[in-house]
Short mmCIF file of C-alpha atoms and ligand atoms in Angstrom, two decimals:
data_model
loop_
_atom_site.label_atom_id
_atom_site.label_comp_id
_atom_site.label_asym_id
_atom_site.label_seq_id
_atom_site.Cartn_x
_atom_site.Cartn_y
_atom_site.Cartn_z
CA MET A 450 0.15 -0.13 0.03
CA GLY A 451 2.58 2.41 0.82
CA ARG A 452 4.37 1.93 -2.24
CA GLU A 453 1.21 2.73 -4.21
CA GLN A 454 0.74 5.80 -1.94
CA LEU A 455 -2.20 4.34 -0.18
CA VAL A 456 -3.24 4.14 3.42
CA PRO A 457 -5.98 2.37 5.09
CA LEU A 458 -8.70 4.47 6.24
CA TRP A 459 -9.29 2.01 9.35
CA ASN A 460 -5.95 2.71 10.88
CA PHE A 461 -6.98 6.53 11.51
CA PHE A 462 -10.60 6.53 11.17
CA SER A 463 -11.12 6.89 14.87
CA GLU A 464 -8.58 9.87 15.18
CA TRP A 465 -10.38 12.14 12.36
CA PHE A 466 -13.96 10.94 13.32
CA THR A 467 -14.11 11.81 16.88
CA HIS A 468 -17.26 11.80 19.00
CA GLU A 469 -16.68 15.33 20.07
CA PRO A 470 -14.16 17.89 19.21
CA ARG A 471 -10.37 17.36 20.10
CA VAL A 472 -8.11 20.22 19.87
CA ALA A 473 -4.92 21.31 20.90
CA ALA A 474 -5.46 24.45 22.65
CA GLN A 475 -5.44 24.25 26.43
CA PRO A 476 -7.42 27.19 28.76
CA TYR A 477 -4.95 29.77 29.63
CA LEU A 478 -4.74 33.19 30.76
CA TRP A 479 -2.14 36.12 30.44
CA HIS A 480 -2.04 38.59 33.23
CA TYR A 481 -1.22 41.68 31.43
CA ASP A 482 0.99 43.24 34.19
CA GLY A 483 3.77 40.64 33.62
CA LEU A 484 3.41 41.01 30.07
CA ARG A 485 3.44 44.74 29.84
CA ASP A 486 6.97 44.89 31.39
CA LEU A 487 8.33 42.44 28.81
CA LEU A 488 6.45 44.36 25.98
CA LEU A 489 8.16 47.53 27.34
CA GLU A 490 11.54 45.92 27.36
CA SER A 491 11.00 44.57 23.91
CA ALA A 492 10.67 48.23 22.83
CA ASP A 493 14.29 49.16 24.13
CA ILE A 494 15.59 46.18 22.04
CA ILE A 495 14.07 46.52 18.76
CA SER A 496 12.18 49.39 16.91
CA ALA A 497 8.65 49.27 15.24
CA LYS A 498 10.24 49.46 11.99
CA GLU A 499 12.95 46.84 12.17
CA ALA A 500 10.44 44.44 13.65
CA GLU A 501 7.86 45.48 10.89
CA ARG A 502 5.43 44.76 13.75
CA ARG A 503 6.81 44.79 17.42
CA VAL A 504 4.45 42.14 18.72
CA LEU A 505 4.80 39.44 21.86
CA VAL A 506 2.67 36.70 20.55
CA LEU A 507 0.39 34.88 23.05
CA GLU A 508 1.44 31.25 22.47
CA ASN A 509 -1.19 28.74 23.97
CA PRO A 510 0.60 26.11 25.95
CA GLY A 511 -1.06 23.33 23.82
CA LEU A 512 0.15 24.81 20.76
CA ALA A 513 3.80 25.47 21.62
CA GLY A 514 5.93 26.39 18.58
CA ARG A 515 2.92 27.06 16.44
CA HIS A 516 2.37 30.59 17.81
CA LEU A 517 -1.46 30.53 18.15
CA VAL A 518 -3.85 31.36 20.98
CA THR A 519 -6.41 28.69 19.82
CA ASP A 520 -6.18 26.34 17.07
CA THR A 521 -7.77 28.78 14.82
CA LEU A 522 -6.63 32.28 15.95
CA TYR A 523 -3.40 34.37 16.21
CA ALA A 524 -3.31 36.86 18.91
CA GLY A 525 -0.47 38.96 20.21
CA LEU A 526 0.22 42.58 21.84
CA GLN A 527 1.63 45.33 19.87
CA VAL A 528 3.57 48.05 21.14
CA ILE A 529 4.27 51.53 19.46
CA THR A 530 6.25 54.36 21.13
CA PRO A 531 5.82 57.93 20.37
CA GLY A 532 7.08 58.99 17.07
CA GLU A 533 7.33 55.41 15.74
CA VAL A 534 5.51 54.26 12.69
CA ALA A 535 4.61 50.56 11.88
CA PRO A 536 5.45 50.70 8.12
CA ALA A 537 2.59 50.17 5.57
CA HIS A 538 1.81 46.58 4.59
CA ARG A 539 -1.13 44.58 3.37
CA HIS A 540 -1.72 40.54 3.71
CA THR A 541 -4.88 38.34 2.89
CA PRO A 542 -5.33 37.41 6.71
CA VAL A 543 -7.63 39.89 8.35
CA ALA A 544 -6.60 41.86 11.46
CA LEU A 545 -8.39 43.34 14.42
CA ARG A 546 -7.32 45.26 17.28
CA PHE A 547 -8.78 45.68 20.78
CA VAL A 548 -6.93 48.74 22.18
CA MET A 549 -5.45 48.15 25.67
CA GLU A 550 -3.60 51.41 26.74
CA GLY A 551 -2.58 54.50 25.76
CA THR A 552 -3.55 57.90 24.11
CA GLY A 553 -2.20 59.43 20.58
CA GLY A 554 -1.98 56.36 18.66
CA TYR A 555 -3.80 55.70 15.36
CA THR A 556 -4.07 53.36 12.64
CA ALA A 557 -4.57 54.14 8.90
CA VAL A 558 -6.40 51.77 6.71
CA GLU A 559 -5.96 52.68 3.04
CA GLY A 560 -4.70 56.10 4.27
CA GLU A 561 -7.70 56.98 6.30
CA ARG A 562 -6.74 57.47 9.81
CA THR A 563 -8.16 56.64 13.08
CA TRP A 564 -7.29 57.69 16.33
CA MET A 565 -7.37 54.82 18.79
CA GLU A 566 -8.62 54.87 22.38
CA PRO A 567 -8.58 52.20 25.17
CA GLY A 568 -11.58 49.66 24.39
CA ASP A 569 -11.85 50.71 20.93
CA PHE A 570 -12.15 47.73 18.28
CA ILE A 571 -10.52 48.34 14.90
CA VAL A 572 -10.74 46.30 11.66
CA THR A 573 -8.02 46.05 9.13
CA PRO A 574 -9.85 44.28 6.32
CA SER A 575 -8.38 41.58 3.95
CA TRP A 576 -5.75 42.95 1.71
CA ALA A 577 -6.03 46.61 2.67
CA TRP A 578 -2.88 48.81 3.16
CA HIS A 579 -2.32 49.99 6.91
CA ASP A 580 0.35 51.40 9.04
CA HIS A 581 0.28 52.50 12.41
CA GLY A 582 1.87 55.37 14.43
CA HIS A 583 2.11 57.43 17.78
CA GLU A 584 1.82 61.07 18.26
CA GLY A 585 1.01 61.08 22.13
CA GLU A 586 3.02 60.12 25.05
CA GLY A 587 4.12 56.93 26.75
CA PRO A 588 3.70 53.40 25.12
CA PHE A 589 0.55 52.76 23.12
CA ILE A 590 -0.55 48.86 23.47
CA TRP A 591 -3.31 46.93 21.52
CA LEU A 592 -4.48 43.27 21.09
CA ASP A 593 -4.08 41.93 17.63
CA VAL A 594 -6.22 39.01 16.57
CA LEU A 595 -5.61 37.55 13.04
CA ASP A 596 -7.36 34.74 11.06
CA VAL A 597 -3.90 33.35 9.86
CA PRO A 598 -4.35 29.72 10.51
CA THR A 599 -7.72 29.90 8.61
CA ILE A 600 -5.80 31.55 5.66
CA ARG A 601 -2.75 29.33 5.86
CA PHE A 602 -4.99 26.22 5.92
CA LEU A 603 -6.50 27.44 2.59
CA GLY A 604 -3.06 28.58 1.31
CA ALA A 605 -4.23 31.82 -0.02
CA ASN A 606 -1.65 33.71 1.90
CA PHE A 607 -0.13 36.98 0.45
CA THR A 608 1.99 39.92 1.89
CA GLU A 609 2.97 43.08 0.30
CA ARG A 610 5.17 45.87 1.60
CA TYR A 611 4.41 49.39 0.56
CA PRO A 612 7.53 51.08 -1.03
CA GLN A 613 6.98 54.10 1.45
CA GLU A 614 6.64 54.05 5.36
CA ARG A 615 3.17 55.34 5.45
CA PHE A 616 0.44 54.73 2.72
CA PRO A 617 -0.40 58.25 1.26
CA GLN A 618 -3.08 60.21 3.04
CA GLY A 619 -6.64 59.22 2.11
CA PRO A 620 -10.03 60.43 2.95
CA PRO A 621 -10.37 62.47 6.50
CA VAL A 622 -9.95 60.99 9.79
CA ASP A 623 -12.69 58.74 10.57
CA ASP A 624 -14.56 59.28 7.15
CA SER A 625 -16.03 55.87 7.18
CA LEU A 626 -17.22 55.72 10.46
CA HIS A 627 -19.28 58.92 9.82
CA ARG A 628 -20.20 57.74 6.21
CA TYR A 629 -21.55 54.13 7.17
CA GLY A 630 -21.58 53.89 11.00
CA THR A 631 -24.72 56.05 11.73
CA ASN A 632 -27.27 54.09 10.54
CA MET A 633 -27.22 55.69 7.19
CA ARG A 634 -25.54 54.92 3.97
CA PRO A 635 -24.71 56.78 0.94
CA VAL A 636 -27.29 56.46 -1.69
CA GLY A 637 -26.30 54.29 -4.40
CA TYR A 638 -23.76 52.54 -1.82
CA ALA A 639 -22.58 49.36 -3.62
CA ARG A 640 -20.39 46.85 -1.56
CA GLU A 641 -16.94 46.75 -2.65
CA SER A 642 -15.72 43.84 -0.70
CA LEU A 643 -16.70 41.67 2.08
CA ALA A 644 -15.45 43.82 4.52
CA SER A 645 -17.17 46.27 6.62
CA PRO A 646 -16.88 49.60 5.31
CA VAL A 647 -16.61 50.70 9.15
CA PHE A 648 -13.19 49.91 10.77
CA SER A 649 -13.36 51.78 14.13
CA TYR A 650 -16.04 50.75 16.73
CA PRO A 651 -15.06 53.37 19.46
CA TYR A 652 -15.50 52.24 22.92
CA SER A 653 -17.30 55.28 23.91
CA ARG A 654 -20.29 54.29 21.92
CA THR A 655 -20.00 50.74 22.65
CA ARG A 656 -19.93 51.54 26.45
CA GLU A 657 -22.75 54.02 26.30
CA ALA A 658 -24.82 51.49 24.74
CA LEU A 659 -23.99 48.80 27.34
CA GLU A 660 -24.76 51.37 29.97
CA ARG A 661 -28.14 52.35 28.49
CA LEU A 662 -29.07 48.48 27.87
CA LYS A 663 -28.11 47.30 31.45
CA GLN A 664 -30.87 49.50 32.97
CA HIS A 665 -33.39 47.62 31.19
CA SER A 666 -32.40 44.17 29.74
CA GLU A 667 -33.17 40.59 30.57
CA TRP A 668 -29.56 39.04 31.59
CA ASP A 669 -28.72 36.13 29.45
CA PRO A 670 -27.87 33.45 32.02
CA TYR A 671 -24.97 32.26 29.78
CA HIS A 672 -23.35 35.71 28.83
CA GLY A 673 -25.02 38.55 30.73
CA LEU A 674 -25.86 41.27 28.30
CA LYS A 675 -23.68 40.25 24.81
CA MET A 676 -23.44 42.00 21.88
CA GLU A 677 -21.95 41.19 18.51
CA TYR A 678 -20.16 43.79 16.28
CA ILE A 679 -21.67 44.02 12.91
CA ASP A 680 -21.15 45.12 9.44
CA PRO A 681 -23.72 47.88 9.41
CA THR A 682 -24.60 47.41 5.63
CA THR A 683 -25.37 43.79 6.03
CA GLY A 684 -26.17 42.94 9.60
CA GLY A 685 -23.35 40.48 9.29
CA PRO A 686 -20.16 39.88 11.38
CA ALA A 687 -17.89 42.85 11.18
CA ILE A 688 -15.26 40.61 9.87
CA PRO A 689 -16.17 37.62 7.43
CA THR A 690 -14.02 35.35 9.09
CA ILE A 691 -13.88 36.41 12.99
CA SER A 692 -17.04 36.94 15.19
CA THR A 693 -16.48 39.75 17.74
CA PHE A 694 -18.25 40.45 20.69
CA ILE A 695 -18.69 42.77 23.89
CA GLN A 696 -20.30 41.57 27.02
CA LEU A 697 -21.14 43.28 30.26
CA LEU A 698 -21.60 41.47 33.48
CA PRO A 699 -22.88 43.04 36.38
CA LYS A 700 -21.05 43.18 39.98
CA GLY A 701 -21.62 39.64 41.49
CA PHE A 702 -23.29 38.07 38.34
CA ALA A 703 -21.99 34.10 37.76
CA THR A 704 -22.88 32.69 34.42
CA GLU A 705 -24.14 29.44 33.89
CA THR A 706 -21.66 26.94 32.32
CA TYR A 707 -21.67 27.28 28.41
CA ARG A 708 -19.59 25.95 25.80
CA SER A 709 -19.70 26.13 21.71
CA THR A 710 -17.37 24.92 18.99
CA ASP A 711 -16.08 28.36 18.32
CA GLY A 712 -14.18 29.05 21.52
CA GLY A 713 -12.10 32.10 21.42
CA VAL A 714 -9.77 34.79 22.68
CA PHE A 715 -11.15 37.10 25.42
CA ALA A 716 -9.93 40.16 26.61
CA VAL A 717 -10.99 42.15 29.66
CA ALA A 718 -11.86 45.82 29.11
CA GLU A 719 -13.02 46.41 32.70
CA GLY A 720 -13.46 44.66 36.00
CA THR A 721 -12.41 41.79 37.99
CA GLY A 722 -13.61 38.11 38.65
CA THR A 723 -12.64 34.63 37.94
CA VAL A 724 -13.21 32.26 35.00
CA THR A 725 -13.40 28.55 34.78
CA ILE A 726 -12.34 26.77 31.58
CA GLY A 727 -12.37 23.19 30.99
CA THR A 728 -14.00 19.95 32.19
CA GLY A 729 -13.36 17.75 35.51
CA GLU A 730 -9.77 17.39 36.36
CA ALA A 731 -8.74 19.38 33.62
CA ALA A 732 -10.91 22.52 34.53
CA LYS A 733 -8.60 25.51 35.34
CA GLN A 734 -9.66 28.37 37.41
CA PHE A 735 -8.07 31.98 36.68
CA ARG A 736 -8.45 35.46 38.39
CA PHE A 737 -8.95 37.99 35.91
CA ALA A 738 -8.20 41.77 36.26
CA LYS A 739 -8.53 44.77 33.48
CA ARG A 740 -6.71 43.95 30.54
CA ASP A 741 -6.00 40.20 31.01
CA ILE A 742 -6.44 37.93 28.13
CA PHE A 743 -7.62 34.46 28.23
CA SER A 744 -8.03 31.27 25.66
CA VAL A 745 -11.14 29.45 25.49
CA PRO A 746 -10.69 26.12 23.33
CA CYS A 747 -13.40 24.86 20.97
CA TRP A 748 -16.17 23.13 22.86
CA ALA A 749 -14.46 23.77 26.41
CA PRO A 750 -17.12 24.63 29.01
CA TYR A 751 -16.55 27.75 30.79
CA SER A 752 -18.22 30.22 33.15
CA ILE A 753 -17.35 33.56 34.48
CA VAL A 754 -17.94 35.32 38.03
CA ALA A 755 -17.58 39.03 38.03
CA ASP A 756 -16.69 40.43 41.43
CA GLU A 757 -16.78 43.89 39.94
CA GLU A 758 -18.97 44.97 37.12
CA SER A 759 -16.96 43.56 33.93
CA VAL A 760 -16.93 44.08 30.21
CA ILE A 761 -15.18 41.65 28.10
CA PHE A 762 -14.12 41.73 24.40
CA SER A 763 -13.90 38.28 22.47
CA ALA A 764 -13.18 37.03 19.02
CA SER A 765 -13.59 33.80 17.70
CA ASP A 766 -13.98 31.84 14.46
CA ARG A 767 -17.91 31.35 14.72
CA SER A 768 -18.67 33.18 11.44
CA VAL A 769 -16.52 30.79 9.80
CA GLN A 770 -18.53 27.99 11.25
CA THR A 771 -21.95 29.31 10.66
CA LYS A 772 -21.27 29.63 7.18
CA LEU A 773 -20.23 26.25 6.90
CA GLY A 774 -23.23 25.31 8.73
CA ILE A 775 -21.35 23.31 11.88
CA TRP A 776 -21.45 25.78 14.53
CA ARG A 777 -23.02 24.27 17.62
CA GLU A 778 -23.46 25.65 21.17
CA GLN A 779 -24.63 23.81 24.57
CA ARG A 780 -26.44 25.94 27.20
O1 GTQ B 1870 -0.32 45.06 12.66
O2 GTQ B 1870 -0.42 44.55 10.46
O3 GTQ B 1870 0.12 40.89 15.20
O4 GTQ B 1870 0.90 42.32 9.98
C1 GTQ B 1870 0.73 40.31 13.16
C2 GTQ B 1870 0.85 40.78 11.59
C3 GTQ B 1870 -0.01 42.61 13.43
C4 GTQ B 1870 -0.20 44.19 11.79
C5 GTQ B 1870 0.42 41.19 13.85
C6 GTQ B 1870 0.53 41.84 11.31
C7 GTQ B 1870 0.10 43.09 12.17
#
């Protein structure tokens, strides 16, 4: 069989056709404090320009050497110091940013700038030119999440460096947010790509919505108050390959144990509490505080207890799974 390039299915049938998902990722939490020191130290050692992107990658202990936060997502923390520019490039993987700290940082997508504030969710669509800069003081830090594993799996992985440091200035600051992000769209609007034309979802707006809604909402026992970021022109996910969410848990709220086939990466925007991830003996409990990041593997049950009112951002491959018709949850 070997000589004829053949293998018997029965030798690996049960490995492939498992009763339930079996993934490599493990439950894990990164404490921001320890991580921040290393990130700042890295800024003394290498410039953003030299590094192309100065990022410390969150490598899940179950995915050692594979540089991934879950089986299907890459995540890292990127730091940029005053006056630096992360040079313009583009790639087929999509990137999202969730801002951790700092003021005066911006990202430009196709030359259109948006100033970033902590808690902002920013999208860099597939194959869009982008550069980042910092015109304020102190370090500017955000979480990157990219769909690299999906793109690499499919093979359609391209990257191009722009010949200049910055992509030429495009539309005015936040033009697309005003044009597409206020429940209106230009007459005759025709969609040009799968990406949401809005690429900045400011925390000020998100937080205000949560603040209003929490006064008068039924709490989902599994999620508290959980909202999905959408492409306002379609109602679909803000990113074709990554679903993104923000949730608020009031002080003292304890979620019921929940699992779904997407799992994902979670970043704490506000609050403190405890998250329990996994089943039985493999279950792990982590204390979380503001800016900590944790990884929930596919189909791992998890529950969250909020000691203080907490706001948590999350990103997962759910939108891929729902398009394929395979997404499941268990409440
Ligand atoms: O900012 O464009 O974490 O290209 C990894 C690759 C960030 C980015 C990452 C990237 C970027």
